[in-house]
Coordinates of C-alpha atoms and ligand atoms in Angstrom, one line a residue:
X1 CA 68.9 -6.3 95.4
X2 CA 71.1 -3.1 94.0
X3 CA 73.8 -2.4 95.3
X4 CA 74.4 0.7 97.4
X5 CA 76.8 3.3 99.1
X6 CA 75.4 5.4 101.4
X7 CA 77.1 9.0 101.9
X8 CA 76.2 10.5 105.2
X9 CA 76.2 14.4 104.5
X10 CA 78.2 16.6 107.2
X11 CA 77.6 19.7 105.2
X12 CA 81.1 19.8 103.0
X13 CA 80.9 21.9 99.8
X14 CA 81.3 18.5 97.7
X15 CA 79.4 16.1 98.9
X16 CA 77.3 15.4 95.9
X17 CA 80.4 15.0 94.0
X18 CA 81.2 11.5 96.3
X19 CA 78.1 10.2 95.3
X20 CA 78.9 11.0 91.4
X21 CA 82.1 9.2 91.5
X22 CA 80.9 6.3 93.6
X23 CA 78.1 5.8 90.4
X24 CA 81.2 7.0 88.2
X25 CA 82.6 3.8 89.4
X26 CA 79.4 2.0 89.3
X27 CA 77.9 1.6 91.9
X28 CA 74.5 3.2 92.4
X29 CA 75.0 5.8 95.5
X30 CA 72.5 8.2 97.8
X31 CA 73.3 10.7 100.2
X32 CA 71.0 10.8 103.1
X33 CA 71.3 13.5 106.3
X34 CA 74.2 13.3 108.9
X35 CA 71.4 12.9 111.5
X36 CA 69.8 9.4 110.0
X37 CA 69.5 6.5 112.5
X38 CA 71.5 3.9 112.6
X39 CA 68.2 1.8 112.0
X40 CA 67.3 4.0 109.1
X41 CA 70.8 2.9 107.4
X42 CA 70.9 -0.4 108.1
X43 CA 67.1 -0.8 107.1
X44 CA 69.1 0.3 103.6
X45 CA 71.4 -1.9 103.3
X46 CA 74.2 -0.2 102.2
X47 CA 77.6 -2.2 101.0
X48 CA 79.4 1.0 103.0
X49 CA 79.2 4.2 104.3
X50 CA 81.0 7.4 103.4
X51 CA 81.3 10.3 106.2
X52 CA 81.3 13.3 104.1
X53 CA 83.7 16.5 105.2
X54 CA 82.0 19.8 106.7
X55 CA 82.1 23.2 107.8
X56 CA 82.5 22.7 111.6
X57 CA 84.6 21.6 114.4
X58 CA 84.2 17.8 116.3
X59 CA 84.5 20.3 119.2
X60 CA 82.1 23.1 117.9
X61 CA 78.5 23.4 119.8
X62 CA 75.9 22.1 117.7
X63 CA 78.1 20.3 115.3
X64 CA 76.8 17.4 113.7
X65 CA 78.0 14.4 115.2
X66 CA 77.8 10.6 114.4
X67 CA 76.9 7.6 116.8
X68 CA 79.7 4.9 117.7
X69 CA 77.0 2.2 116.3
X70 CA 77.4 3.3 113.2
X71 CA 81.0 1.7 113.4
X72 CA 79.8 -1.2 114.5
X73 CA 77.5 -2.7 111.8
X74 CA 79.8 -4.3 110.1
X75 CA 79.7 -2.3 107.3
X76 CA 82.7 -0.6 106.2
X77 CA 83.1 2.7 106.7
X78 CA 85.5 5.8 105.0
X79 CA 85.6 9.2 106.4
X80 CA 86.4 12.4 104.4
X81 CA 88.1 15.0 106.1
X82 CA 85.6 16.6 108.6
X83 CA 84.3 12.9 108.7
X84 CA 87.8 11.5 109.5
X85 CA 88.1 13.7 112.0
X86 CA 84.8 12.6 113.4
X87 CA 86.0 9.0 113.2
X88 CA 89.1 9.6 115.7
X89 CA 87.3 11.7 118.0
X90 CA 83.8 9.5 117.9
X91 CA 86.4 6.4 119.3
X92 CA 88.5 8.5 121.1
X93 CA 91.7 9.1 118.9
X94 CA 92.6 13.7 119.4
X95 CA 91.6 16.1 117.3
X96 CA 93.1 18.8 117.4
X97 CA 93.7 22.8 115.7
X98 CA 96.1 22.4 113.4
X99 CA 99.0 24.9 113.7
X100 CA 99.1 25.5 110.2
X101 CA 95.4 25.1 108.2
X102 CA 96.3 23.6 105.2
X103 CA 94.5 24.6 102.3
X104 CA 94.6 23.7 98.2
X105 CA 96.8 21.2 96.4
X106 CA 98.6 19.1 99.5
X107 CA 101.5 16.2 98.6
X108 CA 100.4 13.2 100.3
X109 CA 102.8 10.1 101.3
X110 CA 100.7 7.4 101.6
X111 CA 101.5 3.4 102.4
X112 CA 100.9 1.6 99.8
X113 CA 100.4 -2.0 101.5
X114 CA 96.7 -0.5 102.8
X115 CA 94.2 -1.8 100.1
X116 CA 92.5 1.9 100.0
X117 CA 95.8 2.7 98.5
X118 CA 96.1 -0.2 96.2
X119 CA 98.0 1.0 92.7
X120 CA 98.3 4.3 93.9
X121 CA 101.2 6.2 94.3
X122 CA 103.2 6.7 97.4
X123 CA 103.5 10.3 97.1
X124 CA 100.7 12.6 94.8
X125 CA 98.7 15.2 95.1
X126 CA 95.7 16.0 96.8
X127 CA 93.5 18.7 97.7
X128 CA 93.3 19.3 101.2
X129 CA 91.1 22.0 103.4
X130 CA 91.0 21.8 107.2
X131 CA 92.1 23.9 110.5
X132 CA 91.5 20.7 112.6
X133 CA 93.3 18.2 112.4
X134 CA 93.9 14.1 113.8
X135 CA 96.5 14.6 115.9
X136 CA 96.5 11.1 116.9
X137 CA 94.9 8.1 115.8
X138 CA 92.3 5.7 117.8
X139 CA 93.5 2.9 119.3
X140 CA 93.1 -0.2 117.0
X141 CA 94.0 2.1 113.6
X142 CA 97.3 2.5 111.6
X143 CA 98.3 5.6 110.3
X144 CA 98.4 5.1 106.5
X145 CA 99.1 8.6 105.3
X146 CA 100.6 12.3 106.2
X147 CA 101.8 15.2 104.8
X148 CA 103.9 18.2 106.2
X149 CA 101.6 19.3 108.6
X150 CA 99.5 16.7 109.2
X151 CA 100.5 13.5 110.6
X152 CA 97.6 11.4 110.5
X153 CA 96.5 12.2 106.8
X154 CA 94.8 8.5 106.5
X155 CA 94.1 6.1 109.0
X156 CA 92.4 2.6 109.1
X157 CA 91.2 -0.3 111.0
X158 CA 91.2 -3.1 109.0
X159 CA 89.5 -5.3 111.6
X160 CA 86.3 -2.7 111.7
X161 CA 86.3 -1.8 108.4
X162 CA 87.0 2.4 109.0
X163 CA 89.3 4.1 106.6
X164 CA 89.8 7.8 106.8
X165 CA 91.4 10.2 104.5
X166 CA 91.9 13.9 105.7
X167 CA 92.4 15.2 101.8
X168 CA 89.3 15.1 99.4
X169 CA 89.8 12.4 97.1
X170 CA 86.1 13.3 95.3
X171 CA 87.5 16.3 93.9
X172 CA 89.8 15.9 90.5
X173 CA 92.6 18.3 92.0
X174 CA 93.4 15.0 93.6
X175 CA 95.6 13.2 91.7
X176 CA 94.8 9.5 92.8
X177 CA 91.3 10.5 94.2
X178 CA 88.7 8.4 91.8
X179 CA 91.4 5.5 92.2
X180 CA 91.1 5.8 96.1
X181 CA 87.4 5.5 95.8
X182 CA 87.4 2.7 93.7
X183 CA 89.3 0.9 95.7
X184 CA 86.7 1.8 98.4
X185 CA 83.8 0.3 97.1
X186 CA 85.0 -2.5 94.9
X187 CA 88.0 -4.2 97.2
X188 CA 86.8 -2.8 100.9
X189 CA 82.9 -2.8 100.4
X190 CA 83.1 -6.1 97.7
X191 CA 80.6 -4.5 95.1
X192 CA 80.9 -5.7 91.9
X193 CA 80.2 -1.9 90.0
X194 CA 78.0 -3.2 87.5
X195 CA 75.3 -0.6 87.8
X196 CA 74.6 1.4 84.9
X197 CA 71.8 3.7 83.9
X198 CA 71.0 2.1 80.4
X199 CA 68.1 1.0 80.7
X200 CA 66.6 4.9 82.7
X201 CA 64.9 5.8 79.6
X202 CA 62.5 3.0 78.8
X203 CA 61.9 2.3 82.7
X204 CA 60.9 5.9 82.9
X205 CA 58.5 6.1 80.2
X206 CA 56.5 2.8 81.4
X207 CA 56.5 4.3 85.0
X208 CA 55.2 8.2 83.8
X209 CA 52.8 6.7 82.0
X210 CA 51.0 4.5 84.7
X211 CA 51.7 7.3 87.2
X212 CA 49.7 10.2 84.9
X213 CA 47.5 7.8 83.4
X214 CA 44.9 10.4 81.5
X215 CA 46.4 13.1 83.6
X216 CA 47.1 16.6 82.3
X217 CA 50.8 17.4 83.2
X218 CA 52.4 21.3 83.3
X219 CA 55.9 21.6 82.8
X220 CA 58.7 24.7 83.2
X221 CA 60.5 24.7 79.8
X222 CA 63.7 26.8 80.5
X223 CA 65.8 25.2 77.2
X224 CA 68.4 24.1 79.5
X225 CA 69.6 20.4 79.1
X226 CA 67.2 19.4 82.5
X227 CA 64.3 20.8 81.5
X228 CA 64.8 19.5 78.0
X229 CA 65.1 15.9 79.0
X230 CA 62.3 16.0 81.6
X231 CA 60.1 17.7 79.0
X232 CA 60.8 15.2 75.8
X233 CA 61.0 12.1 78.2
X234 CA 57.3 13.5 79.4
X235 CA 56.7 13.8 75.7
X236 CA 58.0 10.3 75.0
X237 CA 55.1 8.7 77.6
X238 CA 52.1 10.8 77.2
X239 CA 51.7 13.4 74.5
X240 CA 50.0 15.9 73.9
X241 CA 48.8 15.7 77.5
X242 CA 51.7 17.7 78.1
X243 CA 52.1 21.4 77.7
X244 CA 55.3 23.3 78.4
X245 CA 55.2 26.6 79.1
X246 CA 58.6 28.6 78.4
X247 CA 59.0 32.0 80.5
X248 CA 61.4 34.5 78.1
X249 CA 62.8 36.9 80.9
X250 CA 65.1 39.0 78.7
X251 CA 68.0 37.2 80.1
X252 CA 68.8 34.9 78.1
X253 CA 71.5 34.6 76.0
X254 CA 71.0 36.4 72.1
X255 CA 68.9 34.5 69.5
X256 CA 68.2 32.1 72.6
X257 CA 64.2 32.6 73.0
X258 CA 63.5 31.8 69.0
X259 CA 66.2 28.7 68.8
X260 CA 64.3 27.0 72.0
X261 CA 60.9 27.8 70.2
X262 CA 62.4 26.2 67.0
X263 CA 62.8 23.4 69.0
X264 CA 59.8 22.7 70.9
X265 CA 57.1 24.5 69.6
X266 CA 54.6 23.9 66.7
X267 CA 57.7 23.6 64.0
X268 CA 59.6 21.3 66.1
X269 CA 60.8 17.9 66.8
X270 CA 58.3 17.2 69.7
X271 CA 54.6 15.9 70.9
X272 CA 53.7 18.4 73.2
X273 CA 51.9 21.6 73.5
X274 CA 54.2 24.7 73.7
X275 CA 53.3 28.4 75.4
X276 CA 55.6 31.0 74.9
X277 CA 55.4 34.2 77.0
X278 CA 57.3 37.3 76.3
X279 CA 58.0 38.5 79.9
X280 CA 61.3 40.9 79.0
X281 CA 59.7 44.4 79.9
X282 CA 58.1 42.6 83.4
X283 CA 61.3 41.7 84.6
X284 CA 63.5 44.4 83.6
X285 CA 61.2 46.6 85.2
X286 CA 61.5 44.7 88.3
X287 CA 65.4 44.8 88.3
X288 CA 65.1 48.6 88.0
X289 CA 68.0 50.0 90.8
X290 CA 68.6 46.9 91.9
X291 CA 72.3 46.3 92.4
X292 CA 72.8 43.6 95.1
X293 CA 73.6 40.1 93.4
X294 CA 71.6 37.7 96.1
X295 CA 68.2 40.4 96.0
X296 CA 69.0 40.3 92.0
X297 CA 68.9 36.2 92.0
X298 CA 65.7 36.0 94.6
X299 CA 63.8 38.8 92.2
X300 CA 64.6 36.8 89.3
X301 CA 63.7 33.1 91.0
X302 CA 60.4 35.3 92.5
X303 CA 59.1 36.5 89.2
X304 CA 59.6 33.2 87.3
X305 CA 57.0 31.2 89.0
X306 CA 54.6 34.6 89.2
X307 CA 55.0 34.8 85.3
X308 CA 54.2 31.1 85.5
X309 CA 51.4 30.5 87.7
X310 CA 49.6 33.4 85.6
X311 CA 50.4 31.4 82.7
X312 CA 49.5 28.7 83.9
X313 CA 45.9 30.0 85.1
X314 CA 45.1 30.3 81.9
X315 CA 45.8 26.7 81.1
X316 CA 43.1 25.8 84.1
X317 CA 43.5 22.5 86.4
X318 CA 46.4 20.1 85.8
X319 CA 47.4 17.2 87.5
X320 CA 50.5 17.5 87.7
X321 CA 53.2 19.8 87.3
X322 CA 56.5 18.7 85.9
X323 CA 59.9 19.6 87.5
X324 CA 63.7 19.0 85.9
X325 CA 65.1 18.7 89.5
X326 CA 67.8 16.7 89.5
X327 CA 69.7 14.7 92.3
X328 CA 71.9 17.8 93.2
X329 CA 69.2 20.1 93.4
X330 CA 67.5 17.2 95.9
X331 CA 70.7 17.3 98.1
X332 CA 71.0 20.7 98.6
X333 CA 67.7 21.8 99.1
X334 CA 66.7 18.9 100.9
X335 CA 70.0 18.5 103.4
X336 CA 70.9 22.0 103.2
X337 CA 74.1 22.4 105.5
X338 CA 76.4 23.5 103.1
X339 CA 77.2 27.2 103.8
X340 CA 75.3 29.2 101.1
X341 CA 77.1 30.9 98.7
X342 CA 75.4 31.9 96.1
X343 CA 70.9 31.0 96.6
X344 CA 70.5 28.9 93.6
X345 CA 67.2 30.0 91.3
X346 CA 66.4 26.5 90.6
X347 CA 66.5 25.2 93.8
X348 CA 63.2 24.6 95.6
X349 CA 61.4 27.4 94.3
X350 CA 57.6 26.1 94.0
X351 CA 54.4 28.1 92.6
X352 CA 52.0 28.4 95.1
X353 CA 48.9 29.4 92.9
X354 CA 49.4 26.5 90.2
X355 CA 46.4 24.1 90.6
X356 CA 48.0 20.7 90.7
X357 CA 48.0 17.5 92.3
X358 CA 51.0 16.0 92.5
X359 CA 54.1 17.0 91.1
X360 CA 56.8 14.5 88.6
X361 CA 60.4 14.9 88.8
X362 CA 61.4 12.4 86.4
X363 CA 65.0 13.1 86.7
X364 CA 65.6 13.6 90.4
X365 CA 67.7 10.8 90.9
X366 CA 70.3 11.6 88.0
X367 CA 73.5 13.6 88.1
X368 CA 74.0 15.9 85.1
X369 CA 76.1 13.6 83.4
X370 CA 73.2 10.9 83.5
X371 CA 70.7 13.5 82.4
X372 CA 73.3 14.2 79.7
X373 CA 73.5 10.1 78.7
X374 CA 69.7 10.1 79.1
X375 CA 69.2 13.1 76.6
X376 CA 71.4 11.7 74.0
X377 CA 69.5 8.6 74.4
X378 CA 66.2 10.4 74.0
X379 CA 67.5 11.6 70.3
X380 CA 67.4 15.2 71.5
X381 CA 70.3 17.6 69.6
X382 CA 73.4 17.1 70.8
X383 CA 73.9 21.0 70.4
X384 CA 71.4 21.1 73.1
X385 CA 72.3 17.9 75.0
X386 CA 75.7 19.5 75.5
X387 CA 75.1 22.7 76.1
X388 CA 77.5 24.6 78.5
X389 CA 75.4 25.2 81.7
X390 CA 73.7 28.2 81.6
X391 CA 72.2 30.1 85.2
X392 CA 68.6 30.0 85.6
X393 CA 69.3 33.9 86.4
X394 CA 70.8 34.4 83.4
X395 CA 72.1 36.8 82.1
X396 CA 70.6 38.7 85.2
X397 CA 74.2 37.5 86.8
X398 CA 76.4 38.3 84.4
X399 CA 76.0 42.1 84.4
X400 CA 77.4 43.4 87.8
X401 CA 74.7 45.8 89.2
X402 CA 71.4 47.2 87.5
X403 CA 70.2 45.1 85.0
X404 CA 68.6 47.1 82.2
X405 CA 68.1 46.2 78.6
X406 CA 70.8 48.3 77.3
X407 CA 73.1 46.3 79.6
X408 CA 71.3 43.4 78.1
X409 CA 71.8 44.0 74.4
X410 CA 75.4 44.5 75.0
X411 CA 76.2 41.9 77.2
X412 CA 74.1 39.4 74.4
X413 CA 76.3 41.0 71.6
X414 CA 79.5 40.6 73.2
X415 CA 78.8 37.2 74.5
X416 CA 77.8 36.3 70.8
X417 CA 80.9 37.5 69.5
X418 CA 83.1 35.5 72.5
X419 CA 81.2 32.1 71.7
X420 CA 81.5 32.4 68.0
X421 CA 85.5 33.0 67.7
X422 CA 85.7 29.9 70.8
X423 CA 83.3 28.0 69.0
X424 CA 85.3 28.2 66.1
X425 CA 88.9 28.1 67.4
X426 CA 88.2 24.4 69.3
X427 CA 86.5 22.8 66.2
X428 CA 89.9 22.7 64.6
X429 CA 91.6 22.3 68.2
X430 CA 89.5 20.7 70.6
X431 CA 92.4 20.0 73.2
X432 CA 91.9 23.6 75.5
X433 CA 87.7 23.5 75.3
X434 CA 86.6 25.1 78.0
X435 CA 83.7 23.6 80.1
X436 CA 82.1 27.3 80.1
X437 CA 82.7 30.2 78.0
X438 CA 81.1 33.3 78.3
X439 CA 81.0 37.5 78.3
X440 CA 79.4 39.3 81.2
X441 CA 79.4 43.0 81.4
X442 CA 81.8 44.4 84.4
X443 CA 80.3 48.1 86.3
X444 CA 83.3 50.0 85.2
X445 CA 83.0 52.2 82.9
X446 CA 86.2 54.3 82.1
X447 CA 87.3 56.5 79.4
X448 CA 88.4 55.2 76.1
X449 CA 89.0 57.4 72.4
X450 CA 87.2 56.4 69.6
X451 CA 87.9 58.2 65.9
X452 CA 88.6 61.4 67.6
X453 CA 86.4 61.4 70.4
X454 CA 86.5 60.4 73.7
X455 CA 84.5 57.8 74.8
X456 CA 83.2 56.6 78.4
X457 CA 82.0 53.3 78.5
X458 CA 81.4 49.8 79.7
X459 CA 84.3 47.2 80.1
X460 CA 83.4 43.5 79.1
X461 CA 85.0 40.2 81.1
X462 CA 85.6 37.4 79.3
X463 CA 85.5 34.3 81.3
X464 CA 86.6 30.5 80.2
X465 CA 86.7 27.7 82.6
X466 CA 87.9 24.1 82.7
X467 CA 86.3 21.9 84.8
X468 CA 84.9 18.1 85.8
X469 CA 82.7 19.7 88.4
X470 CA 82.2 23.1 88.8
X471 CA 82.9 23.0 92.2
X472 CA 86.4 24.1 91.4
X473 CA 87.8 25.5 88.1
X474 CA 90.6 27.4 86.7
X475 CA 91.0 29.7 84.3
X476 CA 91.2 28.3 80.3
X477 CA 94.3 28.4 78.6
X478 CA 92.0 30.8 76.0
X479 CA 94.9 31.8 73.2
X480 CA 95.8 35.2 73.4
X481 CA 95.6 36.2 69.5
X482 CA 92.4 34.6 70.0
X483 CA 91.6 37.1 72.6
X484 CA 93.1 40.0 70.6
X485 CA 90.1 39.3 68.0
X486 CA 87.6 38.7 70.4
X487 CA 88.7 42.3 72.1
X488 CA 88.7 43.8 68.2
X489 CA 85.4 42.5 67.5
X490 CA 83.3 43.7 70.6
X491 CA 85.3 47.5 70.7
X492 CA 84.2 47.6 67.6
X493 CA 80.9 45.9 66.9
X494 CA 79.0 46.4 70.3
X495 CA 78.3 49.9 71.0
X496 CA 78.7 51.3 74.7
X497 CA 81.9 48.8 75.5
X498 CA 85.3 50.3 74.9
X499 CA 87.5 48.0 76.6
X500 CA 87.8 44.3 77.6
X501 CA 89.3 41.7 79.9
X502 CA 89.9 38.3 80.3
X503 CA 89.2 36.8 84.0
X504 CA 92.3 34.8 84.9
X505 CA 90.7 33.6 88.4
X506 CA 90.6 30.6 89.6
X507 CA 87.6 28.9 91.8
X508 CA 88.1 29.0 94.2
X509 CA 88.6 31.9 95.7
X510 CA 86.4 33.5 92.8
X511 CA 83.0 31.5 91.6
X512 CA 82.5 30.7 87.7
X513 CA 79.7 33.3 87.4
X514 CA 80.3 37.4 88.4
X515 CA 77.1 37.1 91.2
Ligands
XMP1 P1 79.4 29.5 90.5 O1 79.2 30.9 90.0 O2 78.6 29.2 91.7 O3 78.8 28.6 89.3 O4 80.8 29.1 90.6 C1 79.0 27.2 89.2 C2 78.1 26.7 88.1 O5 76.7 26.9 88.4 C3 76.1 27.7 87.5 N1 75.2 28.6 88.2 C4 73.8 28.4 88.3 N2 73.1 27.5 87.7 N3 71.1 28.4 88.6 C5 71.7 27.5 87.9 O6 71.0 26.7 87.3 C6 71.8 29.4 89.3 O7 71.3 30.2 90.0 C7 73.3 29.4 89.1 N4 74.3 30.2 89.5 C8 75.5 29.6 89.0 C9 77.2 28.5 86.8 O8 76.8 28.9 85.5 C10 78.3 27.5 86.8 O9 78.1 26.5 85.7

């Protein structure tokens, strides 16, 4: 039987990213709801059990709280901050407000002896964010680790199996993080991480095709690197049984629309029947005077599957319709604590018209990376296999307020412009490549002088991550004659923008996208 971790989710902002690196280190990983019975986990048969962190309090009303059985299976157990916390207070250690909330990059001092901390260093960096915290450890555990301000910053009882961490180590900020986790699964849970997704591809074809048989299957083709892989791997096991339909709102990025076309449709590389529709005037119109980011993403989200179910009448009964979810969309829309920050446009967002039985989501238990391997494997373009993400809003997001095609032209110019010179600069010096790179168009206008005349116009940002995760980034070290040209070339060759600047921001406190 496969090996598995199971990560109990608390709500915490990275929770999928436990899972990743516990198949990073390979062993194959799920994250099921805080509330799952102890019956329901053991019926898994997991080699351990991660409590994630969360928003709340232990002491909170309604917080999500854990039962003492689940420390008493026999199956080791580590808890992440809001899940450490529920450790000590579940067997009766304090937790308690911390006087000082510590927040961000955290030194650590850990003890070295414990096997969580095996060839790690006694003192590194980690990323911490709490109010509460274990002010004294349950009876039976040592305390393994603390910083400043926090005096039980790991704790374990080696007898039980429970280890808990206050810091994150899932997130790359900390330092000795993946090596904490490892040391998690392979030396305290005894897997032997031998789980890899090789073999994904051919499994997936054989299983498609008993599962549509003769079936007619409907599919979203966005270009992106999800819907790319679902749609060619559909390809792959059945044909021209499959027909993609691709919705161009206007808001994608310049040149986009025809390159996707070039790829998929009748010219292309694939076997599959393609439907463009040109829906750029239909959703401009319905982004007239809108200015508020979340009513702009829900419009946006909205009118996509419209656009698509009317297509999609057209194409008449199907049996099924084709999703590229994948297993971070499943956790969020399907545990959904998290604290919303920004509504997602991909995320659960169903036509209610289409005619289909059933629906395929060949990909929903990958992580991006694995749709990434799975791609390459496929023989699909790298360009396209390693495409920087792109927002199902699009460009929709990247111009702050009303969306109209004006903005649209300019922001697609000067986004052109940013990704060429980048695109450029790191072939011959890959060392600074930004995960994400792109132009969006701020709301300010302000007055500039052009020739002799002055000029009031639009300012362009600039904005360049790096990034494992996307969960948090900072600002790429973009050089600055590079951003001289850049500025030069939009002043001058995208009309309506006379000024521009480059986003230093971290996330967080700002996001990667503008809205
Ligand atoms: P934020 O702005 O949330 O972005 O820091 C993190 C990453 O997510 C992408 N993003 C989206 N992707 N649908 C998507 O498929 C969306 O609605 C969406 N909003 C943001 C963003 O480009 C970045 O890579």
């Amino acid at each position: 039987m496969k090996e598995m971790i199971v990560v109990l989710d608390f709500g915490g902002q990275y929770n999928q990213l436990i899972a990743r690196r516990v198949r990073e280190c390979g062993v194959y990983c799920e994250v099921h709801p805080s509330e799952t019975s102890v019956e329901d986990l053991a019926g898994l048969s997991p080699k351990g059990i991660i409590l994630t962190g969360g928003p709340n309090s232990v002491y909170a009303e309604g917080s999500p709280l854990c039962k003492k059985e689940i420390f008493e299976m026999g199956i080791p157990v580590l808890g992440i901050c809001y899940g450490a916390q529920l450790i000590a207070h579940v067997l009766s250690g304090k937790v308690k407000t911390a006087p000082v909330s510590e927040y961000g990059r955290t030194e650590v001092t850990v003890n070295d002896k414990s096997v969580l901390f095996k060839d790690v260093k006694s003192t590194s960096i980690t990323w911490m964010s709490h109010t509460d915290y274990i002010a004294e450890a349950p009876s039976g555990f040592e305390v393994t680790g603390h910083t400043l301000n926090c005096p039980v910053a790991a704790m374990e009882d080696t007898e039980h199996g429970l280890y808990a961490v206050q810091f994150h180590p899932e997130v790359s900020h900390s330092e000795e993080g993946f090596k904490i986790l490892g040391n998690f699964v392979r030396d305290i849970c005894g897997c032997s991480c031998d789980w890899r997704m090789d073999s994904f591809v051919e499994t997936s074809v054989k299983d498609l095709r008993e599962k549509i048989g003769n079936g007619r299957v409907l599919c979203a083709l966005s270009g992106g690197v999800d819907s790319s892989v679902a749609a060619v791997l559909l390809s792959k096991a059945v044909g021209k049984q499959l027909t993609c339909v691709f919705v161009d709102h206007g808001l994608l990025r310049k040149n986009e629309a025809d390159e996707v076309e070039a790829v998929f449709g009748p010219d292309g590389h694939y076997d599959l029947n393609f439907v463009r529709v040109n829906a750029q005037d239909h959703f401009y119109e319905k982004l007239k005077g809108v200015t508020e980011p979340e009513k702009k993403r829900h419009i946006i989200g909205e009118e996509f599957i419209r656009v698509f179910e009317e297509e999609a009448k057209k194409i008449g009964q199907v049996d099924f319709l084709a999703q590229g979810t994948i297993y971070p969309d499943v956790i969020e829309s399907g545990l959904g604590k998290s604290a919303v920050i920004k509504s997602h446009h991909n995320v659960g967002g169903l036509p209610d018209h289409v005619d289909f039985k059933e629906i395929v989501e060949p990909l929903r238990m990958l992580f991006k990376d694995e749709v990434r391997k799975a791609g390459l494997e496929l023989g699909i373009p790298e360009h396209l296999v390693f495409r920087q993400p792109f927002p199902g809003p699009g460009l929709g997001i990247r111009i702050v307020g009303e969306v109209t095609a004006e903005k649209v032209k300019m922001v697609q110019d000067a986004d052109a412009i940013f990704r060429d010179e980048i695109g450029k600069a790191i072939q011959n010096d890959p060392s600074w490549k930004p995960a994400q790179y792109y132009a969006a168009l701020t709301n300010l206008r302000s007055v500039g002088v052009m020739g002799d005349e002055r000029t009031y116009d639009y300012a362009v940002a600039l904005r360049a991550v790096i990034t494992d995760d996307f969960m948090t980034a900072n600002s790429a070290p973009v050089p600055f004659d590079l951003l001289t040209r850049v500025t030069e070339r939009i002043v001058n060759e995208v009309s309506g923008v006379n000024r521009v600047f480059y986003d230093l921001t971290s996330k967080p406190p700002a996001t990667v996208e503008l809205e």
